[in-house]
Coordinates of N, CA and C in Angstrom, one line a residue:
M1 N 112.7 142.1 102.8 CA 112.9 141.2 101.6 C 111.8 141.6 100.6
A2 N 112.2 141.6 99.3 CA 111.3 142.0 98.2 C 110.3 140.8 98.0
R3 N 109.1 141.2 97.8 CA 108.1 140.2 97.5 C 108.2 139.6 96.1
P4 N 108.0 138.3 95.9 CA 108.1 137.8 94.5 C 107.1 138.4 93.6
P5 N 107.4 138.5 92.3 CA 106.4 139.1 91.4 C 105.1 138.3 91.3
V6 N 104.0 139.0 91.1 CA 102.7 138.4 90.8 C 102.5 138.5 89.3
F7 N 102.5 137.4 88.6 CA 102.3 137.4 87.2 C 100.8 137.5 86.8
D8 N 100.5 138.1 85.6 CA 99.2 138.2 85.2 C 98.5 136.9 85.0
T9 N 99.2 135.8 84.9 CA 98.6 134.5 84.8 C 97.9 134.1 86.0
E10 N 98.3 134.7 87.2 CA 97.6 134.4 88.4 C 96.4 135.4 88.6
I11 N 96.6 136.6 88.2 CA 95.6 137.6 88.4 C 94.4 137.2 87.5
N12 N 94.6 136.7 86.3 CA 93.5 136.2 85.5 C 93.2 134.8 85.9
R13 N 92.0 134.7 86.6 CA 91.7 133.4 87.2 C 90.8 132.5 86.3
A14 N 90.6 132.9 85.0 CA 89.9 132.1 84.1 C 90.8 131.0 83.6
P15 N 90.3 129.8 83.3 CA 88.9 129.4 83.3 C 88.5 129.0 84.7
A16 N 87.1 129.1 84.9 CA 86.6 128.8 86.3 C 86.7 127.3 86.5
L17 N 86.9 127.0 87.8 CA 86.9 125.6 88.2 C 85.6 125.2 89.0
R18 N 85.0 126.2 89.7 CA 83.8 125.9 90.5 C 84.1 125.0 91.6
I19 N 85.3 125.0 92.2 CA 85.6 124.3 93.4 C 86.2 125.3 94.4
S20 N 86.2 125.0 95.7 CA 86.7 125.9 96.7 C 88.3 125.8 96.7
N21 N 88.9 126.9 96.8 CA 90.4 126.9 97.0 C 90.8 127.2 98.5
V22 N 89.8 127.1 99.4 CA 90.0 127.3 100.8 C 90.5 126.0 101.4
V23 N 91.6 126.0 102.2 CA 92.1 124.8 102.8 C 92.2 125.0 104.3
R24 N 92.1 123.9 105.0 CA 92.1 123.9 106.5 C 93.0 122.7 107.0
G25 N 93.3 122.8 108.3 CA 94.0 121.7 108.9 C 95.4 121.3 108.4
R26 N 96.2 122.4 108.2 CA 97.5 122.1 107.6 C 98.4 121.3 108.6
V27 N 99.1 120.3 108.1 CA 100.0 119.6 108.8 C 101.2 119.3 107.9
N28 N 102.4 119.0 108.5 CA 103.6 118.6 107.8 C 103.9 117.2 108.0
E29 N 103.9 116.4 107.0 CA 104.2 115.0 107.1 C 105.2 114.6 106.0
D30 N 106.3 113.9 106.5 CA 107.3 113.5 105.6 C 107.8 114.6 104.7
G31 N 107.9 115.8 105.2 CA 108.5 116.9 104.4 C 107.5 117.5 103.5
R32 N 106.2 117.1 103.5 CA 105.2 117.7 102.6 C 104.1 118.3 103.4
V33 N 103.6 119.4 102.9 CA 102.4 120.0 103.5 C 101.1 119.3 103.0
R34 N 100.2 119.0 104.0 CA 99.0 118.4 103.7 C 97.8 119.1 104.3
Y35 N 96.7 119.1 103.6 CA 95.5 119.8 104.1 C 94.3 118.8 104.1
L36 N 93.3 119.2 104.9 CA 92.1 118.4 104.8 C 91.5 118.6 103.4
V37 N 91.0 117.5 102.9 CA 90.4 117.5 101.6 C 89.1 118.2 101.6
D38 N 88.3 118.0 102.6 CA 87.0 118.7 102.7 C 87.2 120.2 102.8
P39 N 86.6 121.0 102.0 CA 86.8 122.5 102.1 C 86.3 123.1 103.4
D40 N 85.3 122.4 104.1 CA 84.8 122.9 105.3 C 85.6 122.4 106.5
G41 N 86.6 121.6 106.3 CA 87.4 121.0 107.4 C 86.8 119.8 108.0
K42 N 85.9 119.2 107.4 CA 85.2 118.0 108.0 C 86.0 116.7 107.7
G43 N 85.9 115.7 108.5 CA 86.6 114.5 108.3 C 88.1 114.6 108.6
D44 N 88.8 113.6 108.3 CA 90.2 113.6 108.6 C 91.1 113.2 107.4
E45 N 90.5 113.2 106.2 CA 91.2 112.9 105.0 C 92.1 114.1 104.6
R46 N 93.4 113.8 104.5 CA 94.3 114.9 104.1 C 95.1 114.5 102.9
A47 N 95.6 115.5 102.1 CA 96.3 115.3 100.9 C 97.2 116.4 100.7
I48 N 98.3 116.2 99.8 CA 99.1 117.3 99.4 C 98.3 118.3 98.5
P49 N 98.7 119.5 98.4 CA 97.9 120.5 97.7 C 97.3 120.1 96.3
E50 N 98.2 119.5 95.5 CA 97.7 119.1 94.1 C 96.6 118.1 94.2
D51 N 96.7 117.1 95.2 CA 95.7 116.1 95.3 C 94.4 116.6 96.0
V52 N 94.5 117.6 96.8 CA 93.3 118.2 97.4 C 92.5 118.8 96.2
V53 N 93.1 119.5 95.3 CA 92.4 120.1 94.2 C 91.8 119.0 93.3
L54 N 92.6 118.0 93.0 CA 92.2 116.9 92.2 C 91.0 116.2 92.7
K55 N 91.0 115.9 94.0 CA 89.9 115.2 94.7 C 88.7 116.0 94.7
R56 N 88.8 117.3 94.9 CA 87.6 118.2 94.9 C 87.0 118.3 93.5
W57 N 87.9 118.3 92.5 CA 87.4 118.4 91.2 C 86.6 117.1 90.8
R58 N 87.1 115.9 91.2 CA 86.5 114.7 90.9 C 85.1 114.5 91.6
R59 N 85.0 115.2 92.7 CA 83.8 115.2 93.5 C 82.8 116.3 93.1
R60 N 83.2 117.1 92.2 CA 82.3 118.2 91.8 C 81.0 117.7 91.2
V61 N 79.9 118.4 91.5 CA 78.6 117.9 91.1 C 78.0 118.9 90.1
M62 N 77.7 118.5 88.9 CA 77.1 119.3 87.8 C 76.2 118.4 87.0
T63 N 74.9 118.8 86.9 CA 74.0 117.9 86.2 C 74.4 117.6 84.8
G64 N 74.4 116.2 84.5 CA 74.8 115.8 83.2 C 76.2 115.6 82.9
H65 N 77.1 115.7 84.0 CA 78.5 115.6 83.8 C 79.2 114.8 84.9
T66 N 80.3 114.1 84.5 CA 81.1 113.5 85.5 C 82.5 114.1 85.3
F67 N 83.3 114.1 86.5 CA 84.5 114.8 86.5 C 85.7 113.9 86.8
H68 N 86.8 114.1 86.1 CA 87.9 113.2 86.1 C 89.2 114.1 86.0
G69 N 90.3 113.4 86.2 CA 91.6 114.1 86.1 C 92.8 113.4 86.7
C70 N 93.9 113.9 86.5 CA 95.2 113.3 87.0 C 96.2 114.4 87.2
R71 N 97.3 114.0 88.0 CA 98.5 114.8 88.1 C 99.3 114.6 86.8
L72 N 100.1 115.6 86.5 CA 101.0 115.6 85.4 C 102.5 115.7 85.8
G73 N 103.4 115.0 85.2 CA 104.8 115.2 85.4 C 105.4 116.3 84.7
P74 N 106.5 116.9 85.2 CA 107.1 118.0 84.5 C 107.6 117.7 83.1
N75 N 107.9 116.4 82.9 CA 108.4 116.0 81.6 C 107.3 115.4 80.7
L76 N 106.1 115.7 80.9 CA 105.0 115.1 80.2 C 105.2 115.1 78.7
W77 N 105.5 116.2 78.1 CA 105.5 116.3 76.7 C 106.7 115.6 76.1
R78 N 107.9 115.6 76.8 CA 109.0 114.8 76.4 C 108.8 113.3 76.5
A79 N 108.0 113.0 77.6 CA 107.6 111.6 77.7 C 106.7 111.1 76.5
I80 N 105.8 111.9 76.1 CA 104.9 111.6 75.0 C 105.8 111.4 73.7
A81 N 106.7 112.3 73.5 CA 107.6 112.2 72.3 C 108.4 110.9 72.3
N82 N 108.9 110.6 73.5 CA 109.8 109.4 73.6 C 108.9 108.1 73.5
A83 N 107.7 108.1 73.9 CA 106.8 107.0 73.8 C 106.2 106.8 72.4
F84 N 105.8 107.9 71.8 CA 104.9 107.8 70.6 C 105.5 108.6 69.4
G85 N 106.6 109.3 69.5 CA 107.1 110.0 68.4 C 106.7 111.5 68.4
T86 N 107.0 112.2 67.4 CA 106.8 113.7 67.4 C 105.8 114.2 66.4
D87 N 105.1 113.2 65.7 CA 104.1 113.6 64.7 C 102.7 113.5 65.4
A88 N 102.2 114.7 65.7 CA 100.9 114.8 66.4 C 99.8 114.2 65.6
Q89 N 99.8 114.3 64.3 CA 98.7 113.7 63.5 C 98.7 112.2 63.7
A90 N 99.9 111.6 63.6 CA 100.0 110.1 63.8 C 99.7 109.7 65.2
I91 N 100.1 110.5 66.2 CA 99.8 110.2 67.6 C 98.3 110.2 67.8
S92 N 97.6 111.2 67.3 CA 96.2 111.3 67.5 C 95.4 110.2 66.9
R93 N 96.0 109.4 66.0 CA 95.3 108.3 65.3 C 95.6 107.0 66.1
M94 N 96.4 107.0 67.1 CA 96.8 105.8 67.8 C 95.6 105.2 68.5
N95 N 95.5 103.8 68.5 CA 94.5 103.1 69.3 C 95.0 102.8 70.7
T96 N 94.1 102.2 71.5 CA 94.5 101.9 72.9 C 95.7 101.0 73.0
K97 N 95.8 99.9 72.1 CA 96.9 99.0 72.2 C 98.2 99.7 71.9
Q98 N 98.2 100.6 70.9 CA 99.4 101.3 70.5 C 99.9 102.2 71.6
I99 N 99.0 102.8 72.3 CA 99.3 103.7 73.4 C 99.8 102.9 74.6
D100 N 99.1 101.7 74.9 CA 99.6 100.8 75.9 C 101.0 100.4 75.6
D101 N 101.3 100.0 74.4 CA 102.6 99.5 74.1 C 103.7 100.6 74.2
G102 N 103.4 101.8 73.8 CA 104.3 102.9 73.9 C 104.6 103.2 75.4
R103 N 103.6 103.2 76.2 CA 103.8 103.5 77.7 C 104.7 102.4 78.3
E104 N 104.4 101.1 78.0 CA 105.1 100.0 78.5 C 106.6 100.1 78.1
N105 N 106.8 100.4 76.9 CA 108.2 100.5 76.4 C 109.0 101.6 77.1
L106 N 108.3 102.7 77.3 CA 108.9 103.8 77.9 C 109.3 103.5 79.4
H107 N 108.3 102.8 80.1 CA 108.5 102.5 81.5 C 109.6 101.4 81.7
R108 N 109.8 100.6 80.7 CA 110.8 99.6 80.8 C 112.2 100.1 80.5
D109 N 112.3 101.2 79.9 CA 113.6 101.8 79.5 C 114.2 102.5 80.8
R110 N 115.2 101.9 81.4 CA 115.8 102.4 82.6 C 116.5 103.7 82.3
N111 N 116.9 103.9 81.1 CA 117.6 105.2 80.8 C 116.6 106.4 80.8
K112 N 115.3 106.1 80.8 CA 114.3 107.1 80.7 C 113.4 107.0 82.0
H113 N 114.0 106.6 83.1 CA 113.2 106.4 84.3 C 112.5 107.7 84.8
F114 N 113.1 108.9 84.4 CA 112.6 110.2 84.8 C 111.4 110.6 84.0
L115 N 111.0 109.8 83.0 CA 109.9 110.1 82.1 C 108.7 109.2 82.5
W116 N 107.6 109.7 82.7 CA 106.4 108.9 83.0 C 105.2 109.5 82.5
L117 N 104.2 108.6 82.2 CA 102.9 109.1 81.6 C 101.8 108.6 82.5
P118 N 100.6 109.3 82.5 CA 99.4 108.8 83.1 C 99.0 107.5 82.5
D119 N 97.9 106.9 83.0 CA 97.4 105.7 82.4 C 96.9 105.9 81.0
T120 N 96.7 104.8 80.3 CA 96.4 104.9 78.9 C 95.1 105.7 78.6
S121 N 94.1 105.5 79.3 CA 92.8 106.2 79.1 C 93.0 107.7 79.2
T122 N 93.8 108.1 80.2 CA 94.0 109.5 80.4 C 94.9 110.1 79.3
V123 N 95.9 109.4 78.9 CA 96.7 109.9 77.8 C 95.8 110.1 76.5
M124 N 94.9 109.2 76.3 CA 94.0 109.4 75.1 C 93.1 110.6 75.3
E125 N 92.7 110.9 76.6 CA 91.9 112.1 76.8 C 92.7 113.3 76.5
I126 N 94.0 113.3 76.9 CA 94.8 114.5 76.6 C 94.9 114.7 75.1
F127 N 95.2 113.7 74.4 CA 95.3 113.8 72.9 C 93.9 114.3 72.3
G128 N 92.8 113.7 72.8 CA 91.5 114.1 72.3 C 91.2 115.5 72.6
F129 N 91.4 116.0 73.8 CA 91.0 117.4 74.1 C 91.9 118.4 73.4
L130 N 93.2 118.1 73.3 CA 94.1 119.0 72.6 C 93.9 119.1 71.1
G131 N 93.7 117.9 70.5 CA 93.6 117.8 69.1 C 95.0 117.9 68.5
P132 N 95.2 117.4 67.3 CA 96.6 117.3 66.7 C 97.3 118.6 66.5
V133 N 96.5 119.7 66.2 CA 97.2 121.0 65.9 C 97.8 121.5 67.2
R134 N 97.0 121.6 68.2 CA 97.6 122.1 69.5 C 98.6 121.2 70.1
L135 N 98.4 119.9 69.9 CA 99.4 118.9 70.4 C 100.7 119.1 69.7
Q136 N 100.7 119.3 68.4 CA 101.9 119.5 67.7 C 102.6 120.8 68.1
T137 N 101.9 121.9 68.4 CA 102.5 123.1 68.8 C 103.1 123.0 70.2
V138 N 102.5 122.2 71.1 CA 103.1 122.0 72.4 C 104.4 121.2 72.3
L139 N 104.3 120.1 71.5 CA 105.5 119.2 71.3 C 106.6 120.0 70.7
D140 N 106.4 120.8 69.7 CA 107.4 121.5 69.1 C 108.1 122.5 70.1
R141 N 107.3 123.1 70.9 CA 107.9 124.0 71.9 C 108.8 123.3 72.9
H142 N 108.3 122.2 73.5 CA 109.0 121.5 74.5 C 110.2 120.6 74.0
L143 N 110.2 120.3 72.8 CA 111.3 119.5 72.2 C 112.3 120.3 71.6
H144 N 112.2 121.6 71.5 CA 113.2 122.5 71.0 C 114.4 122.4 71.8
P145 N 115.6 122.2 71.1 CA 116.9 122.0 71.9 C 117.2 123.2 72.8
D146 N 116.7 124.4 72.5 CA 117.0 125.5 73.4 C 116.2 125.4 74.7
R147 N 115.2 124.5 74.8 CA 114.4 124.4 76.0 C 114.6 123.1 76.8
N148 N 115.8 122.6 76.7 CA 116.1 121.3 77.4 C 116.0 121.5 78.9
S149 N 116.2 122.6 79.5 CA 116.2 122.8 80.9 C 115.0 123.6 81.3
N150 N 114.0 123.8 80.5 CA 112.8 124.5 80.8 C 111.6 123.5 81.0
Y151 N 110.8 123.8 82.0 CA 109.7 122.9 82.3 C 108.4 123.7 82.4
G152 N 107.8 123.8 83.5 CA 106.6 124.6 83.7 C 105.3 123.9 83.4
T153 N 105.3 122.6 83.1 CA 104.0 122.0 82.8 C 103.1 122.0 84.0
P154 N 101.9 122.5 83.8 CA 100.9 122.6 85.0 C 100.8 121.2 85.7
D155 N 100.4 121.4 87.0 CA 100.3 120.2 87.9 C 99.2 119.2 87.5
L156 N 98.1 119.7 87.0 CA 96.9 118.9 86.9 C 96.3 119.0 85.5
F157 N 95.8 117.9 85.0 CA 94.9 117.8 83.9 C 93.5 117.4 84.4
L158 N 92.5 118.3 84.3 CA 91.2 118.1 84.8 C 90.2 118.2 83.6
Y159 N 89.3 117.2 83.6 CA 88.3 117.2 82.5 C 87.0 116.7 82.9
A160 N 86.0 117.0 82.1 CA 84.6 116.5 82.4 C 84.0 115.8 81.1
R161 N 83.2 114.8 81.4 CA 82.5 114.2 80.3 C 81.0 114.3 80.5
K162 N 80.2 114.2 79.4 CA 78.8 114.2 79.5 C 78.3 112.8 80.0
S163 N 77.6 112.8 81.1 CA 77.2 111.5 81.7 C 76.3 110.6 80.9
G164 N 75.5 111.2 80.1 CA 74.6 110.4 79.3 C 75.3 109.7 78.1
T165 N 76.1 110.5 77.4 CA 76.8 109.9 76.2 C 78.2 109.6 76.4
N166 N 78.8 110.1 77.5 CA 80.2 109.9 77.8 C 81.1 110.7 76.8
E167 N 80.5 111.6 76.1 CA 81.3 112.5 75.2 C 82.1 113.5 76.0
P168 N 83.3 113.9 75.5 CA 84.1 114.9 76.2 C 83.4 116.3 76.3
A169 N 83.4 116.9 77.4 CA 82.7 118.2 77.6 C 83.7 119.4 77.6
F170 N 84.6 119.4 78.6 CA 85.6 120.5 78.7 C 86.7 120.0 79.6
F171 N 87.8 120.8 79.5 CA 89.0 120.4 80.3 C 89.8 121.7 80.8
R172 N 90.7 121.5 81.7 CA 91.5 122.5 82.3 C 92.9 122.0 82.6
L173 N 93.9 122.8 82.4 CA 95.3 122.5 82.9 C 95.5 123.5 84.0
V174 N 95.9 123.0 85.2 CA 95.9 123.9 86.4 C 97.3 123.7 87.1
E175 N 97.9 124.9 87.4 CA 99.0 125.0 88.3 C 98.5 125.3 89.7
V176 N 98.8 124.4 90.7 CA 98.4 124.6 92.0 C 99.5 125.2 92.9
K177 N 99.2 126.3 93.6 CA 100.1 126.9 94.5 C 99.6 127.1 95.9
K178 N 100.6 126.8 96.9 CA 100.3 127.0 98.3 C 100.2 128.5 98.5
P179 N 99.6 129.0 99.6 CA 99.4 130.4 99.8 C 100.6 131.4 99.6
K180 N 101.8 131.0 100.0 CA 102.9 131.9 99.8 C 104.0 131.3 98.8
E181 N 103.6 130.3 98.1 CA 104.5 129.7 97.1 C 104.6 130.6 95.9
R182 N 105.9 130.8 95.4 CA 106.0 131.7 94.2 C 105.8 130.9 92.9
I183 N 105.4 131.6 91.9 CA 105.2 131.1 90.6 C 106.5 131.3 89.9
S184 N 107.1 130.2 89.3 CA 108.4 130.4 88.6 C 108.1 131.0 87.2
K185 N 109.2 131.6 86.7 CA 109.1 132.2 85.3 C 108.7 131.1 84.3
D186 N 109.2 129.9 84.4 CA 108.8 128.8 83.5 C 107.3 128.6 83.6
Q187 N 106.8 128.5 84.8 CA 105.4 128.2 85.0 C 104.5 129.3 84.4
H188 N 104.9 130.5 84.7 CA 104.1 131.6 84.2 C 104.1 131.6 82.6
E189 N 105.3 131.4 82.0 CA 105.4 131.5 80.6 C 104.7 130.3 79.9
E190 N 104.6 129.1 80.6 CA 103.9 128.0 80.1 C 102.4 128.2 80.0
I191 N 101.9 128.8 81.1 CA 100.4 129.0 81.2 C 100.1 130.1 80.1
E192 N 100.9 131.1 80.0 CA 100.7 132.2 79.0 C 100.7 131.6 77.6
F193 N 101.7 130.7 77.4 CA 101.8 130.0 76.1 C 100.5 129.2 75.8
L194 N 100.1 128.4 76.8 CA 98.9 127.5 76.6 C 97.7 128.3 76.3
R195 N 97.5 129.4 77.0 CA 96.4 130.3 76.7 C 96.4 130.9 75.3
S196 N 97.6 131.1 74.8 CA 97.8 131.8 73.5 C 97.4 130.8 72.4
I197 N 97.4 129.5 72.6 CA 96.9 128.5 71.6 C 95.6 128.0 71.9
G198 N 94.9 128.6 72.8 CA 93.5 128.2 73.1 C 93.3 127.1 74.1
V199 N 94.3 126.8 74.9 CA 94.2 125.8 75.9 C 93.8 126.5 77.2
P200 N 92.7 126.0 77.9 CA 92.2 126.7 79.1 C 93.2 126.3 80.3
A201 N 94.1 127.2 80.6 CA 95.1 126.9 81.7 C 95.0 128.1 82.7
R202 N 95.4 127.8 83.9 CA 95.3 128.8 85.0 C 96.1 128.4 86.2
V203 N 96.3 129.3 87.1 CA 96.9 129.1 88.4 C 95.8 129.1 89.4
L204 N 95.8 128.1 90.3 CA 94.9 128.1 91.4 C 95.7 128.2 92.7
R205 N 95.6 129.4 93.4 CA 96.3 129.6 94.7 C 95.4 129.2 95.8
L206 N 95.9 128.4 96.7 CA 95.1 128.0 97.9 C 95.1 129.1 98.9
I207 N 94.0 129.2 99.7 CA 93.9 130.1 100.8 C 93.7 129.4 102.1
E208 N 94.6 129.6 103.0 CA 94.5 128.9 104.3 C 93.5 129.5 105.3
R209 N 92.8 128.7 106.0 CA 91.9 129.2 107.1 C 92.3 128.4 108.3
Q210 N 92.3 129.1 109.4 CA 92.7 128.5 110.7 C 91.5 128.0 111.5
D211 N 90.3 128.4 111.1 CA 89.1 128.0 111.9 C 88.7 126.6 111.6

């Protein structure tokens, strides 16, 4: 059987995450693979691959910084457009109440049940880190009628804030892959696109250990 292609988006491991991608204690529960969250295999806390990476990021220690993040849905950008419109400049000026209202209206619309957004504070972080120019470029790409069946949005939005001032420090968009899981063409092209507009995006492939 031919091996799946290895895209350059995986070979290029920048930006750095400074967390371990080694996983241990694999089990299958409810049709999902779960690993021990602790990179050394300590304890009994397990999670699916995306949550393992998210938990490790949140526990990262770096002087003067706190670490945060969330999982992203494949329809993130379409959900943003449905909740807040397509004008990134106007979206970036929205306050907490406006974002709250947009999220609530989206979630109440049963015809759009497949669209969901992270909590309000995280949505604001996404807007803040991207800025209106990059946000507009992403929205234009994902809302183009020729891309109705294309997805590829990375699994995780990870970011750090300065602990003294709570100012934004840096962020990452990360696609998490199990050891033998293939990267789809959409995922590869999305990461390549994000990098082309200055968004720090990458693939993180987990490495299993049996010890």
